[in-house]
PDB file of C-alpha atoms in Angstrom:
ATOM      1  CA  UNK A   1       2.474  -6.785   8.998  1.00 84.00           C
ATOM      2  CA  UNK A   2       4.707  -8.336   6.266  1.00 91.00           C
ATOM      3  CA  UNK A   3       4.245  -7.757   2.751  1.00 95.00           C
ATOM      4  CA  UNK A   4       6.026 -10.567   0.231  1.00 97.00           C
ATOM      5  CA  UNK A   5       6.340 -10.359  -3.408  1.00 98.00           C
ATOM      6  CA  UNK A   6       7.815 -13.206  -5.037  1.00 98.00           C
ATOM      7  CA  UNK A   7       9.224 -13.064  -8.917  1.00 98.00           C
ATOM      8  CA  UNK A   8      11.571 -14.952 -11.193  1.00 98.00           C
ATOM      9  CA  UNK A   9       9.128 -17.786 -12.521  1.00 97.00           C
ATOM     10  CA  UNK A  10       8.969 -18.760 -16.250  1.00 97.00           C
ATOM     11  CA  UNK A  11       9.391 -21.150 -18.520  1.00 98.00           C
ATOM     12  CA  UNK A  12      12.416 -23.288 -18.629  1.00 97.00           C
ATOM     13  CA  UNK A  13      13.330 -26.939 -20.024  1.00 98.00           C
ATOM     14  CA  UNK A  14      14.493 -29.323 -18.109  1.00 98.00           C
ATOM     15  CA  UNK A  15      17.998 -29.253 -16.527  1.00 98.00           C
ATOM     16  CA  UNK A  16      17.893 -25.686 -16.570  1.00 97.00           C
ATOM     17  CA  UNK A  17      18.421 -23.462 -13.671  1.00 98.00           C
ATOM     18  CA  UNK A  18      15.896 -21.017 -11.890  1.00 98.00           C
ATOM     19  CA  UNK A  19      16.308 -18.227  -9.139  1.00 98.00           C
ATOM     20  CA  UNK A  20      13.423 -16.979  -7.715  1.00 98.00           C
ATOM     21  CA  UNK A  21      13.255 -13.769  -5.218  1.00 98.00           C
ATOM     22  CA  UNK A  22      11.124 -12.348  -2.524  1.00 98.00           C
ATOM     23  CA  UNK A  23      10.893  -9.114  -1.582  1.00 98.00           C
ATOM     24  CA  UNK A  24       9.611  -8.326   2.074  1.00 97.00           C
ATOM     25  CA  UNK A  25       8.045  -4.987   3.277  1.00 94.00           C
ATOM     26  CA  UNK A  26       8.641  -3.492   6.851  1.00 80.00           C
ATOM     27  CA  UNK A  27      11.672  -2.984   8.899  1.00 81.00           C
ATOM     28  CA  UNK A  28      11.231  -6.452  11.039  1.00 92.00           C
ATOM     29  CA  UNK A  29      11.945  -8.940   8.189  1.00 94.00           C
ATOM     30  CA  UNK A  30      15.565  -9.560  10.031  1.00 94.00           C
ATOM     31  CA  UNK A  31      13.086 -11.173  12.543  1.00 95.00           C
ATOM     32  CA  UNK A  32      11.167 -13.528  10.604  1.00 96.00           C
ATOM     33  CA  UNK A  33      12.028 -17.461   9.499  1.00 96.00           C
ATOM     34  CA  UNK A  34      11.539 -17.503   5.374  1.00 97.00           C
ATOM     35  CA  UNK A  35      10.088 -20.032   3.894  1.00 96.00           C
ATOM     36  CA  UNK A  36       9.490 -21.586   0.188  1.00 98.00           C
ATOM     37  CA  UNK A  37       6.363 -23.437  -0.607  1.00 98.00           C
ATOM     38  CA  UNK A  38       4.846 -25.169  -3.713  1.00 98.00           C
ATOM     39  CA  UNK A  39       1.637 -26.105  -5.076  1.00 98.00           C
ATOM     40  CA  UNK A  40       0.984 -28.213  -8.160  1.00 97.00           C
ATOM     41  CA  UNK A  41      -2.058 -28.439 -10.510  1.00 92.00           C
ATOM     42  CA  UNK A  42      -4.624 -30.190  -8.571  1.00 94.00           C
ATOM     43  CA  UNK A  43      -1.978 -31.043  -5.105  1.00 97.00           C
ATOM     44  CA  UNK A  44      -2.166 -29.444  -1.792  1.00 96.00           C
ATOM     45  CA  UNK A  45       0.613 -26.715  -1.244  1.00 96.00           C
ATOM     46  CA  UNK A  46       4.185 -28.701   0.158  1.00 96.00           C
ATOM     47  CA  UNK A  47       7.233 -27.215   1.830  1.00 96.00           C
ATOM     48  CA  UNK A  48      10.188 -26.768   0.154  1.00 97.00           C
ATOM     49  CA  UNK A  49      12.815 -24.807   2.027  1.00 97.00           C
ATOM     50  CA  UNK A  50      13.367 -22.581   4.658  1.00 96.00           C
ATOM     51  CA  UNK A  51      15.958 -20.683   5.931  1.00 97.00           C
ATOM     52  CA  UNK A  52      16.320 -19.022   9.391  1.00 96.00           C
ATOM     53  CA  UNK A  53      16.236 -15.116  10.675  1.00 95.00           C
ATOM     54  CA  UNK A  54      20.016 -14.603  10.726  1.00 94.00           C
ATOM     55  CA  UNK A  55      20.290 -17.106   7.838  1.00 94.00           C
ATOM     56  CA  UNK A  56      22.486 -19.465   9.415  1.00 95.00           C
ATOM     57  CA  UNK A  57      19.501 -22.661   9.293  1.00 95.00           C
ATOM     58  CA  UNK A  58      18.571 -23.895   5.995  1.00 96.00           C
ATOM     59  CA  UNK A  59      16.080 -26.754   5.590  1.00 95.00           C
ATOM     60  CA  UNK A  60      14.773 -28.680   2.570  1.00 96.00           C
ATOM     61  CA  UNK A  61      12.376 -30.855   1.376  1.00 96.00           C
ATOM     62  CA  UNK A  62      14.040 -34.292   0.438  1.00 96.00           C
ATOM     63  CA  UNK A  63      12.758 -33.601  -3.123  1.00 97.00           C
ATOM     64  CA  UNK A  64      15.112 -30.404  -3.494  1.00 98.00           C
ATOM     65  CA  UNK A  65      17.514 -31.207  -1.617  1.00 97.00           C
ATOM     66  CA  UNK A  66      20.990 -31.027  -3.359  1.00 97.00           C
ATOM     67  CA  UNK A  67      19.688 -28.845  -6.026  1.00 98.00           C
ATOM     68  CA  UNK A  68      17.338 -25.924  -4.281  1.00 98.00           C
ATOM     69  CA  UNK A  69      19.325 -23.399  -2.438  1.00 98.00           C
ATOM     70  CA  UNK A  70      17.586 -21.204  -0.275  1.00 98.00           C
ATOM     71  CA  UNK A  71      19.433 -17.904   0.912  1.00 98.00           C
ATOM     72  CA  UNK A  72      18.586 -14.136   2.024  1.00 98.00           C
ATOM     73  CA  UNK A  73      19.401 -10.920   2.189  1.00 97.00           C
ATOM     74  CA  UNK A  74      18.426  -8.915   5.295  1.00 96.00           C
ATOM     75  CA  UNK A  75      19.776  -5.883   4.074  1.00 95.00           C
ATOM     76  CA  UNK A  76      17.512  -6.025   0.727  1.00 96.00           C
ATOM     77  CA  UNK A  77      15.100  -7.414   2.654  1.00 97.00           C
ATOM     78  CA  UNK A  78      14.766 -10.554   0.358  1.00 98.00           C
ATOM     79  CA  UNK A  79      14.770 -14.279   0.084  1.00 98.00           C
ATOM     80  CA  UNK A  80      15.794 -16.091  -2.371  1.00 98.00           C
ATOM     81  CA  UNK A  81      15.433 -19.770  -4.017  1.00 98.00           C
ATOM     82  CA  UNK A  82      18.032 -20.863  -6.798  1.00 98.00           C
ATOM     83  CA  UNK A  83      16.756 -23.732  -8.400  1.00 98.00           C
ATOM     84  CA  UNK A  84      18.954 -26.173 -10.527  1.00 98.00           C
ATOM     85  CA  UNK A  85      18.676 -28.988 -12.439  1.00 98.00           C
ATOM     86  CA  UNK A  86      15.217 -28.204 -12.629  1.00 98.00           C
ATOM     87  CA  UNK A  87      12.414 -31.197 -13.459  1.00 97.00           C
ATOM     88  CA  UNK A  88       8.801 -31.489 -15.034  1.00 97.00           C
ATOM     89  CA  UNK A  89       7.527 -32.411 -11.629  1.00 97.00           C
ATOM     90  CA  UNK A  90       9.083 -29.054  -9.917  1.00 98.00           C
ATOM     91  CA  UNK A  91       6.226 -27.208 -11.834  1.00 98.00           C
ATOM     92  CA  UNK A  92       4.534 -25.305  -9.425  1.00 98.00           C
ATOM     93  CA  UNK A  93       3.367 -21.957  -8.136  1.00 98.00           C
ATOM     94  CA  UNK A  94       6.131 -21.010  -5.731  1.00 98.00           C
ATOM     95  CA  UNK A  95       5.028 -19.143  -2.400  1.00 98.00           C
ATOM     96  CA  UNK A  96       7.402 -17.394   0.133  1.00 98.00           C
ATOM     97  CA  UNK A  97       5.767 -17.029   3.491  1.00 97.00           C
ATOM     98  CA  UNK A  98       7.757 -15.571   6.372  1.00 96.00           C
ATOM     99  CA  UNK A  99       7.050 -16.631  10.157  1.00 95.00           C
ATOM    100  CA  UNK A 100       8.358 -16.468  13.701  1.00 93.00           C
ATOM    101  CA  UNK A 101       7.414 -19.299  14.850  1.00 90.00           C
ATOM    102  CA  UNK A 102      10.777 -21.443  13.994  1.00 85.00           C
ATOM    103  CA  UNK A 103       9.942 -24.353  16.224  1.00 86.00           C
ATOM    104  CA  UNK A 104       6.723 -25.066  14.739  1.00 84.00           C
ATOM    105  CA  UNK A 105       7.988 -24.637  11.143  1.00 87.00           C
ATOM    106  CA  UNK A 106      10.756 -27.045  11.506  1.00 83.00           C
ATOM    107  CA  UNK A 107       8.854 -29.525  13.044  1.00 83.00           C
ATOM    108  CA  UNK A 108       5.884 -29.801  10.824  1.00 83.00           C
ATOM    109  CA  UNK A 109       6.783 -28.080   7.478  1.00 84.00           C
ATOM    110  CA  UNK A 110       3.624 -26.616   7.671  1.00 88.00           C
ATOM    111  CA  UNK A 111       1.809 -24.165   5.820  1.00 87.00           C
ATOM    112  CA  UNK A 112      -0.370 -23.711   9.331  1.00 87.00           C
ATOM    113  CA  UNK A 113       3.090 -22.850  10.601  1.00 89.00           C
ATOM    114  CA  UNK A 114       3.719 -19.266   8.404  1.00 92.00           C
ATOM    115  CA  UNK A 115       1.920 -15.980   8.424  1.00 94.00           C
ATOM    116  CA  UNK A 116       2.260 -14.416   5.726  1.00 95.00           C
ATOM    117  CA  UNK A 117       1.861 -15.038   2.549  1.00 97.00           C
ATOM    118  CA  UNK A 118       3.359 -14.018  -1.165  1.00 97.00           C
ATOM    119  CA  UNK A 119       0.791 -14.331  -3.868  1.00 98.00           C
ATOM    120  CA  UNK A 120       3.345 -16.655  -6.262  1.00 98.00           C
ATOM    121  CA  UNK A 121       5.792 -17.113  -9.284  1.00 98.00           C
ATOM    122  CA  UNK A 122       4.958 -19.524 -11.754  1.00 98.00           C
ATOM    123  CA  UNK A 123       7.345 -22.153 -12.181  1.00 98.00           C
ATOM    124  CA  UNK A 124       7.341 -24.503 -15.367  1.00 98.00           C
ATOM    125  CA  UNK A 125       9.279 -26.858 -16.403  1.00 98.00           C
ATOM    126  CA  UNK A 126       9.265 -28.802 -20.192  1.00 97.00           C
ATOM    127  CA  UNK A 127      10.242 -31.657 -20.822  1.00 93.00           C
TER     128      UNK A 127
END
């Protein structure tokens, strides 16, 4: 069982910079893919990034990619997401989910493919 608490939404304009963290419960998160998720007003929840168990693997959605950076710490036991050059459309609830199966995440950038679940950060963006 993995516990995730995600924090470090708000409200920023845009062009401004964001880092959100998640913190993980248990002594296995050193095992488990991380991943970063996003769900709009009224849109189905979309993959964002994802990084792998040792860290070394980072994936992104071509929408962040070039300014999301996804990155952890296993000995805090926490994820994180910095966010730059932020945009109206990267409003959002952000989710951090954490999985083992690598394969299946990488291949679908699926939220079938995670676990476990954070309960969100806000993220909103003026224009």
């Amino acid at each position: 069982q993995v516990q995730l608490v995600e924090s470090g939404g708000g409200l920023v304009q845009a062009g401004d910079s964001l880092r959100l963290s998640c913190a993980a419960s248990g002594r296995t998160f050193s095992t488990y893919a991380m991943g970063w998720f996003r769900q709009a007003p009224g849109k189905e929840r979309e993959f964002v990034a994802v990084i792998s168990e040792g860290g070394q693997n980072t994936y992104y959605a071509d929408s962040v990619k070039g300014r999301f950076a996804v990155s952890r710490d296993n000995a805090k036991n926490t994820v994180y997401l910095q966010m730059n050059s932020l945009q109206p459309e990267d409003t959002a609830a952000y989710y951090c989910a954490a999985t083992r199966r690598w394969t299946l995440l990488t291949g679908t950038k699926s939220t079938g493919a995670m676990d476990y679940w954070g309960k969100g950060t806000l993220v909103t963006v003026s224009s």
